[in-house]
CSV table of C-alpha atoms and ligand atoms in Angstrom, one decimal:
chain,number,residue,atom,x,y,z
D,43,UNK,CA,0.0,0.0,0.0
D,44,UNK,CA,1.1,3.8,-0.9
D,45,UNK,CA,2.1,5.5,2.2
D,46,UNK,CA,1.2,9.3,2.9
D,47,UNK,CA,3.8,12.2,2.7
D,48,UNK,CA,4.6,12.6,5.8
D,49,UNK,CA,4.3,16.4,6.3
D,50,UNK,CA,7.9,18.0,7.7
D,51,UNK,CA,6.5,20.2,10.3
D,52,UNK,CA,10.2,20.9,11.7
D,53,UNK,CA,11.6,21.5,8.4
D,54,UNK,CA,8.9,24.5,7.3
D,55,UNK,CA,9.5,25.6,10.8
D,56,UNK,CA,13.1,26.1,9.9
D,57,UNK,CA,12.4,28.1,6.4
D,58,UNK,CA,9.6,30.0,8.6
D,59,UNK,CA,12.6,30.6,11.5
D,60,UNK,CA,15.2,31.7,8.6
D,61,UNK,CA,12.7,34.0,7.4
D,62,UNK,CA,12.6,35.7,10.1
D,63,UNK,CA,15.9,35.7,11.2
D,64,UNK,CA,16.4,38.3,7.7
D,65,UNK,CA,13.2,40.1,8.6
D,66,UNK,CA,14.2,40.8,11.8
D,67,UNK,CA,17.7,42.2,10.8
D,68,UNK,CA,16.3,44.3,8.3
D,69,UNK,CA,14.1,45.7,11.1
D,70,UNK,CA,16.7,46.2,13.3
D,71,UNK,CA,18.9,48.0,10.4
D,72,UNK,CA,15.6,50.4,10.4
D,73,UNK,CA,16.1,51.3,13.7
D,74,UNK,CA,12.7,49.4,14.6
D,75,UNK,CA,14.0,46.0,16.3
D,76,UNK,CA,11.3,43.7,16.9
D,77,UNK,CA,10.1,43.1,20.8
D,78,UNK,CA,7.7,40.4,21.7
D,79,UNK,CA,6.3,40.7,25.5
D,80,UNK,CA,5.9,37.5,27.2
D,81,UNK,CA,3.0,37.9,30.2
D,82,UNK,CA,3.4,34.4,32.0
D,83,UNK,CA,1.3,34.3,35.5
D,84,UNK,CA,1.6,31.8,38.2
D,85,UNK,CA,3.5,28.3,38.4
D,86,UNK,CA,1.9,26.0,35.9
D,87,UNK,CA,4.9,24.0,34.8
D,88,UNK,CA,4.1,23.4,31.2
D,89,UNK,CA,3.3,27.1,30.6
D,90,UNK,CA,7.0,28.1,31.9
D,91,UNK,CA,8.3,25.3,29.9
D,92,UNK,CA,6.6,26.7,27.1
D,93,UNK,CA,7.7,30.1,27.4
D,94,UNK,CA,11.4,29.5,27.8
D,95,UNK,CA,11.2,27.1,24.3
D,96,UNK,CA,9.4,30.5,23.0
D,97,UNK,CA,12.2,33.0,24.8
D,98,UNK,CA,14.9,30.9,22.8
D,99,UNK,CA,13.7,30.7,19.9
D,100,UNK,CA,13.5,34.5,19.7
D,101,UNK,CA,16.7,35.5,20.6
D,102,UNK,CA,18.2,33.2,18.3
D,103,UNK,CA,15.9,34.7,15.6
D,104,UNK,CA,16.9,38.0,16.5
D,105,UNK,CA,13.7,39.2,18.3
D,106,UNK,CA,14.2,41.0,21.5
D,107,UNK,CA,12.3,38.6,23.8
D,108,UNK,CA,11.0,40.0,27.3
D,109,UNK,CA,9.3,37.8,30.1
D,110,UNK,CA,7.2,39.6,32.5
D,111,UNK,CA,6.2,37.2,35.1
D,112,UNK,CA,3.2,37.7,38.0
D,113,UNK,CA,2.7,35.5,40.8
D,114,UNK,CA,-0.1,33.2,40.8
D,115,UNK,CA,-2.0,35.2,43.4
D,116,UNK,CA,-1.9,38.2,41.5
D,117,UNK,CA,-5.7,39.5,40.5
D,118,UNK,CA,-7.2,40.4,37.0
D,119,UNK,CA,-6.8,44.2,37.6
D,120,UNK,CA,-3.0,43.5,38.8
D,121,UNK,CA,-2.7,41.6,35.2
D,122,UNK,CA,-4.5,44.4,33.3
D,123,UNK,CA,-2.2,46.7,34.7
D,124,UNK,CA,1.0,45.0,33.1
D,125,UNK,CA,-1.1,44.6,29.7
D,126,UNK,CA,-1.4,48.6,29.2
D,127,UNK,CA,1.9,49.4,30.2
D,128,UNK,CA,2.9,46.8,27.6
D,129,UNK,CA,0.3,48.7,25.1
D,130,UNK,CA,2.1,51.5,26.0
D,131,UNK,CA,5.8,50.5,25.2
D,132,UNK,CA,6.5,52.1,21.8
D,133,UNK,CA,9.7,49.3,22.1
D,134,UNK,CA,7.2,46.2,22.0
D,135,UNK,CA,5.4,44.7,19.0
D,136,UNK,CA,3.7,42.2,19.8
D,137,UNK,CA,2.5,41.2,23.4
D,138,UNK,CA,1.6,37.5,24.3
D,139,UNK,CA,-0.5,36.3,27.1
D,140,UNK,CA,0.8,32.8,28.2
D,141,UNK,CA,-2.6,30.7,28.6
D,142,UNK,CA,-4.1,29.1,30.8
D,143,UNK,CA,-4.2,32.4,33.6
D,144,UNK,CA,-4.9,31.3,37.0
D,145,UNK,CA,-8.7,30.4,37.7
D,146,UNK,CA,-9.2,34.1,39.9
D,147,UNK,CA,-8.1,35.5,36.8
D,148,UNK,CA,-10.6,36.9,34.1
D,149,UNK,CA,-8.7,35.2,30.7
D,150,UNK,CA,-11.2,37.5,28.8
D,151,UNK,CA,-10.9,40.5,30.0
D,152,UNK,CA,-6.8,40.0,30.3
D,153,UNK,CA,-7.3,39.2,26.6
D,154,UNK,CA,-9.1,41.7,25.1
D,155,UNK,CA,-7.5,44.4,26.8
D,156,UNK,CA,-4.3,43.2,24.4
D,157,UNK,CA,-3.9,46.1,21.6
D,158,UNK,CA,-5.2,44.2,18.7
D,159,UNK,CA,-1.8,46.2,16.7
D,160,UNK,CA,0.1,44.0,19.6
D,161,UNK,CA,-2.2,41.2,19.4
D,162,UNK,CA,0.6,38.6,18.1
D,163,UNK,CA,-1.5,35.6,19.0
D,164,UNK,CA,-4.6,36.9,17.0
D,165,UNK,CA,-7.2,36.8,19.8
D,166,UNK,CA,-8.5,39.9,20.3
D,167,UNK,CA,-11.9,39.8,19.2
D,168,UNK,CA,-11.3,43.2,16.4
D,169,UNK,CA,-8.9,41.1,14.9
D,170,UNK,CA,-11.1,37.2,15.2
D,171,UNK,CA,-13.8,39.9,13.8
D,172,UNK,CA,-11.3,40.7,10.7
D,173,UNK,CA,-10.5,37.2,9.8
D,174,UNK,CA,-13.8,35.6,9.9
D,175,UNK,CA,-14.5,38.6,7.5
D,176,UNK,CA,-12.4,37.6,5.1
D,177,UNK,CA,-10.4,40.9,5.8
D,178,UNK,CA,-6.3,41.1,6.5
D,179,UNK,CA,-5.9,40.1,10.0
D,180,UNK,CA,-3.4,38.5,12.5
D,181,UNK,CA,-4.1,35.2,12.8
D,182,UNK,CA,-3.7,32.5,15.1
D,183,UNK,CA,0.3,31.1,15.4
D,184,UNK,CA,-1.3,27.5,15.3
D,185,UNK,CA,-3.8,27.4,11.9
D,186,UNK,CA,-1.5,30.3,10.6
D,187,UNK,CA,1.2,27.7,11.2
D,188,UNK,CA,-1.1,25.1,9.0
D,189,UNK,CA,-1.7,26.9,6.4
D,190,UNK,CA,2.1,27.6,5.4
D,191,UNK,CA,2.4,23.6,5.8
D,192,UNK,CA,-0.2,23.4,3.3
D,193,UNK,CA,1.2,25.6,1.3
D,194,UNK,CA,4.8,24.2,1.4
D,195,UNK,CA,3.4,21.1,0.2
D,196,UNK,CA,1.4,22.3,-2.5
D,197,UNK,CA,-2.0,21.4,-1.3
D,198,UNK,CA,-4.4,23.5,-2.8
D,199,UNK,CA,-7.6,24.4,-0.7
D,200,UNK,CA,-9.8,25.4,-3.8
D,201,UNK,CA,-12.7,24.3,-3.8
D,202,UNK,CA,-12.0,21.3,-1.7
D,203,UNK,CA,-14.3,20.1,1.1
D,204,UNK,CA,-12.3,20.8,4.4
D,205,UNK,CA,-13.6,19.3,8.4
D,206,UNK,CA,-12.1,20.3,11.2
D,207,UNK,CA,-12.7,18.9,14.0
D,208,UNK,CA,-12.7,20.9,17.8
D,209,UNK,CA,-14.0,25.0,17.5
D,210,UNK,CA,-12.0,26.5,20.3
D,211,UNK,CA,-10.8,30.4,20.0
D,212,UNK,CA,-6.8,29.2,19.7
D,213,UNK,CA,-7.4,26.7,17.0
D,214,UNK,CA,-10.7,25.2,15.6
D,215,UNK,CA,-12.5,28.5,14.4
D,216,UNK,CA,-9.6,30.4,13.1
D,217,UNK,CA,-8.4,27.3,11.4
D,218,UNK,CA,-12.1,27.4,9.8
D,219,UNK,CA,-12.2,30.9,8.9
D,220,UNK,CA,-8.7,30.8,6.9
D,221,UNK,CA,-10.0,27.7,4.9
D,222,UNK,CA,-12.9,29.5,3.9
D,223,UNK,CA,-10.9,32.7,3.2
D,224,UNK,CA,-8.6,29.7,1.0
D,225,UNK,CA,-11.6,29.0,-0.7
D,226,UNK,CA,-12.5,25.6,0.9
D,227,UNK,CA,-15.9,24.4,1.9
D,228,UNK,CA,-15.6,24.1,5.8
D,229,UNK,CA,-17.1,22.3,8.4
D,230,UNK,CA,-16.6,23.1,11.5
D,231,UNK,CA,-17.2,20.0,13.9
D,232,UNK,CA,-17.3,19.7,17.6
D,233,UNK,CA,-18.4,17.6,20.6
D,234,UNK,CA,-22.2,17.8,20.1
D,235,UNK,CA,-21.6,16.9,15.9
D,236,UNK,CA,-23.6,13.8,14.5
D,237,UNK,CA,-22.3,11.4,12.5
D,238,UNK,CA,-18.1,13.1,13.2
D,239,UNK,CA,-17.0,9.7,10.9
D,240,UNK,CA,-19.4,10.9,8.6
D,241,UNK,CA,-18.4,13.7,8.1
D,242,UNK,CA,-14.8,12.9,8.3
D,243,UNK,CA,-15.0,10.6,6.0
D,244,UNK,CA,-16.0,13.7,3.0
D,245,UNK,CA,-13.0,15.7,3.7
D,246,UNK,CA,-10.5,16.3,1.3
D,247,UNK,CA,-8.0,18.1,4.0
D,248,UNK,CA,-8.9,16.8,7.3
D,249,UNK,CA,-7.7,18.9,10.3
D,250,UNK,CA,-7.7,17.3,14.1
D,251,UNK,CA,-7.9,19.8,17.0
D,252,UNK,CA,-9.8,17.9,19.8
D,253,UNK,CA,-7.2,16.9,22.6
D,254,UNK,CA,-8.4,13.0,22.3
D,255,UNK,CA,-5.5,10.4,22.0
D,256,UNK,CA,-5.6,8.6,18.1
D,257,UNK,CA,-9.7,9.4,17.9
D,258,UNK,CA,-9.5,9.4,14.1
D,259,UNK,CA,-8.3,6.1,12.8
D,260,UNK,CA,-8.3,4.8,9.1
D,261,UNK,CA,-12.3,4.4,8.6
D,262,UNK,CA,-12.5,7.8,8.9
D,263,UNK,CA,-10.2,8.8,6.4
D,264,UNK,CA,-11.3,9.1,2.6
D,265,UNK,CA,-8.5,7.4,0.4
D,266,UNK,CA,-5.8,10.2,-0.2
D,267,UNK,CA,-7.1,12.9,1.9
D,268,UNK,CA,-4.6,15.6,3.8
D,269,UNK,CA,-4.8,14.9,7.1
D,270,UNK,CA,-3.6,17.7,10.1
D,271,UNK,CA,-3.3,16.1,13.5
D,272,UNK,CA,-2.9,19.0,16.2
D,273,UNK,CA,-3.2,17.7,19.0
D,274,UNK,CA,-0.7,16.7,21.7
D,275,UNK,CA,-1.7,14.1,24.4
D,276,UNK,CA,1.0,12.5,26.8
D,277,UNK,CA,0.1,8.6,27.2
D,278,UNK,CA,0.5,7.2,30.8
D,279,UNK,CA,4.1,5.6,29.7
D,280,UNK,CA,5.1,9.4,28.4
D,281,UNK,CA,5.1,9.5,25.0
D,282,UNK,CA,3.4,12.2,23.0
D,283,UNK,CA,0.7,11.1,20.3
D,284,UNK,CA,-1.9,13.2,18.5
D,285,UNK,CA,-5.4,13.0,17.9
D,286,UNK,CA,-4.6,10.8,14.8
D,287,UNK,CA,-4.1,6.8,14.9
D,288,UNK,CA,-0.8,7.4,12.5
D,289,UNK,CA,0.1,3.9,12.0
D,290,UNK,CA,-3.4,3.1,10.7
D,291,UNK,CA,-3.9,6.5,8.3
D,292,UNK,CA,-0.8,6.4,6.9
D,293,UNK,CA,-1.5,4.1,4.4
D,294,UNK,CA,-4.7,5.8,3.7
D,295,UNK,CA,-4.2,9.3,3.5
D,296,UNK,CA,-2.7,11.5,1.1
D,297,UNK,CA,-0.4,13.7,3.8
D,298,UNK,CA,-0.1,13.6,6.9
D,299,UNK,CA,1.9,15.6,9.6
D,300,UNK,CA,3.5,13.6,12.4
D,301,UNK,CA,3.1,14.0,16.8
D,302,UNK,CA,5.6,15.2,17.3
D,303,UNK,CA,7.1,17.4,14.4
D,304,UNK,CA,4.6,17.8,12.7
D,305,UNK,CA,2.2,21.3,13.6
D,306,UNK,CA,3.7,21.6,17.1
D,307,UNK,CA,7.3,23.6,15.6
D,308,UNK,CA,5.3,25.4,13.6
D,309,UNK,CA,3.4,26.9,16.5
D,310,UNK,CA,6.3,28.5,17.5
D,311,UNK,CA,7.6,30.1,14.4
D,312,UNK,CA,4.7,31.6,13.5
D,313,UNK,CA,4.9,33.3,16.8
D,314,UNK,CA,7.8,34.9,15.7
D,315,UNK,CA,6.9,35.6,12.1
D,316,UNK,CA,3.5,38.0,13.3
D,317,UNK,CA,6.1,39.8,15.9
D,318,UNK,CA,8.0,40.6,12.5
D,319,UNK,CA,5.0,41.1,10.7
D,320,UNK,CA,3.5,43.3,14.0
D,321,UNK,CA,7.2,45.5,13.6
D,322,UNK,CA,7.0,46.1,9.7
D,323,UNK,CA,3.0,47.5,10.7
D,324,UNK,CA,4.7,50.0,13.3
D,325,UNK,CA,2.2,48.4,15.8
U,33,LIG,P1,-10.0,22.7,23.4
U,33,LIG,O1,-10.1,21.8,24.6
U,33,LIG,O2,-10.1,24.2,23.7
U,33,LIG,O3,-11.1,22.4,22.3
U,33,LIG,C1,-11.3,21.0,21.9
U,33,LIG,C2,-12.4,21.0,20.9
U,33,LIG,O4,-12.7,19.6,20.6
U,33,LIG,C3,-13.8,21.6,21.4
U,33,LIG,O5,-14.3,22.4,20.4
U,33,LIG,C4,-14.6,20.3,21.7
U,33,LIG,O6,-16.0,20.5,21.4
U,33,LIG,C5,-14.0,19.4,20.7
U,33,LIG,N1,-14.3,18.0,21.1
U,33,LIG,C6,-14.0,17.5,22.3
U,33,LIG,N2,-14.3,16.2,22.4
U,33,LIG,C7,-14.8,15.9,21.1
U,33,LIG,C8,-15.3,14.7,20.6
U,33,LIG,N3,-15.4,13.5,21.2
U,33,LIG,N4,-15.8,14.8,19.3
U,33,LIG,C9,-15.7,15.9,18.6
U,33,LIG,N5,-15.2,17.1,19.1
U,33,LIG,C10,-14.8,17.0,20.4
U,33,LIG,O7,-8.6,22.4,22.7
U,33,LIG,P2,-7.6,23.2,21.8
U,33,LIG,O8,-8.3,23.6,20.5
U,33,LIG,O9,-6.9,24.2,22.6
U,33,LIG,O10,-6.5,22.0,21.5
U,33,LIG,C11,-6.9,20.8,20.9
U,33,LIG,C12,-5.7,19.9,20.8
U,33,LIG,O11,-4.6,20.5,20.1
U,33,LIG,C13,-5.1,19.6,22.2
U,33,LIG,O12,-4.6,18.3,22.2
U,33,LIG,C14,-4.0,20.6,22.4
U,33,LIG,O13,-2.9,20.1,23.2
U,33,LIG,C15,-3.5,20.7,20.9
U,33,LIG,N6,-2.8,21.9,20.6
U,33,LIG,C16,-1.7,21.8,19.9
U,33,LIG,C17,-1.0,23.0,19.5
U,33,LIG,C18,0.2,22.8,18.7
U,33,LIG,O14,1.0,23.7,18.6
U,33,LIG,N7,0.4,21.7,18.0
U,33,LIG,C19,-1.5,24.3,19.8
U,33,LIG,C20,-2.8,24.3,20.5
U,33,LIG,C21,-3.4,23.1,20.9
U,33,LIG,P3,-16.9,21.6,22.2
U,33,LIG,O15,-16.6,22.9,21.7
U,33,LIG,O16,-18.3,21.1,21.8
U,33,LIG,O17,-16.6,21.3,23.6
């Protein structure tokens, strides 16, 4: 049996990463260095884990890369406070709030009251607003991060019927919106969706955001479909898998992107690209 092209998340991430490396020195020969603000509250270990992979990865691409940490008593107001005087830095592009916030914290308010011209992670509503209007926006690292893997493997979302399944605000629905703006034919699936195989089953480019260990096995992949498998789920012995049985798609699909190196890397770069991209706009 034909076996899928496995989709080289790391190695796009790398192109993306060099990219930037060039954008940002260009910047900095302007006089306009790129600064990405880091807001990381409390002591959640994967969140600081994280943030130092993010911290390296911008210096070594050039970006000047601050952390700004609160402890995990500190309230919404104290949070909202740190936000504007980040808003009001001329010296920082692009201002990310490290998620989850502690449970007394409003994760709302904290991110709506991000400038949407800092808003590097794309979740400020005015800028959710511009993308699911078809209009230029900041989008999302993650589906940003998709679509150049797409791209980079020449899969053209034209008139193709796309599913994806899971519709939260970091992934699912932006992920939809960009198909659409692609010129795909979306679905947008979630936990209360009838017939999910079904539905699977028609898509052309299948993307997996759901946080459910190998959900989507081989019957619910049509015969040479692209298949995107974001999520990351540690088993009880400590390996990482997605939401994708890969051994059983592979022969199946058309493409397929790996857990891990497959959309994780890309997360990351794409982070760094809108700081660039935040810079050149003079936000
Ligand atoms: P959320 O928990 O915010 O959203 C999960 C979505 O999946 C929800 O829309 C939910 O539906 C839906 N869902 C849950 N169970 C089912 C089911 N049985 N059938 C159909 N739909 C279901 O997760 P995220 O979007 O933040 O993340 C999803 C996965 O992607 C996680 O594993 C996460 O770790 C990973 N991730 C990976 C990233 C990367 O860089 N590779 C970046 C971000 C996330 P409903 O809305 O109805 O509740």
């Amino acid at each position: 049996m034909p076996e899928a092209v496995r989709m080289d998340g790391k190695e796009v991430a790398r192109r993306v990463r060099a990219e930037v490396a060039d954008r940002a020195q260009a910047l900095s020969q302007a006089g306009a260095a790129p600064g990405l603000s880091v807001v990381l509250v409390g002591d959640d270990p994967a969140s600081h884990v994280y943030v130092g992979r993010k911290e390296k990865a911008a210096l070594k691409a050039g970006i000047r890369g601050a952390t700004h940490r609160l402890p995990e008593s500190a309230t919404t107001e104290e949070v909202l406070a740190l936000v504007q005087s980040l808003n009001d830095d001329p010296a920082v592009h692009g201002i990310l709030v490290q998620l989850p916030l502690p449970r007394a914290v409003d994760t709302d308010l904290v991110l709506d009251a991000v400038h949407p011209s800092k808003d590097v992670d794309g979740f400020h509503p005015a800028n959710a607003g511009l993308l699911a209007s078809g209009l230029d926006a900041i989008a999302p690292c993650t589906p940003s991060g998709i679509m150049r893997i797409l791209e980079e493997y020449g899969v053209d979302c034209n008139g193709k019927d796309a599913v994806v399944i899971g519709r939260s605000r970091i992934v699912g629905r932006p992920m939809a919106a960009l198909l659409t703006n692609a010129n795909a034919t979306v679905t947008l699936c979630h936990s209360r969706t009838h017939d999910l195989q079904g539905h699977a089953r028609r898509a052309d480019i299948l993307i997996v955001a759901v946080g459910r260990p190998e959900m989507v096995t081989a019957d619910w992949v049509k015969p040479g479909a692209v298949v995107i498998d974001v999520g990351i789920n540690r088993t009880d012995e400590g390996t990482l898998v997605g939401d994708v049985d890969y051994a059983s798609v592979e022969p199946i699909a058309g493409h397929l992107t790996p857990v891990p190196g497959g959309v994780g890397p890309m997360t990351i770069a794409t982070l760094l690209s809108n700081t660039c991209l935040l810079a050149e706009r003079g936000g």
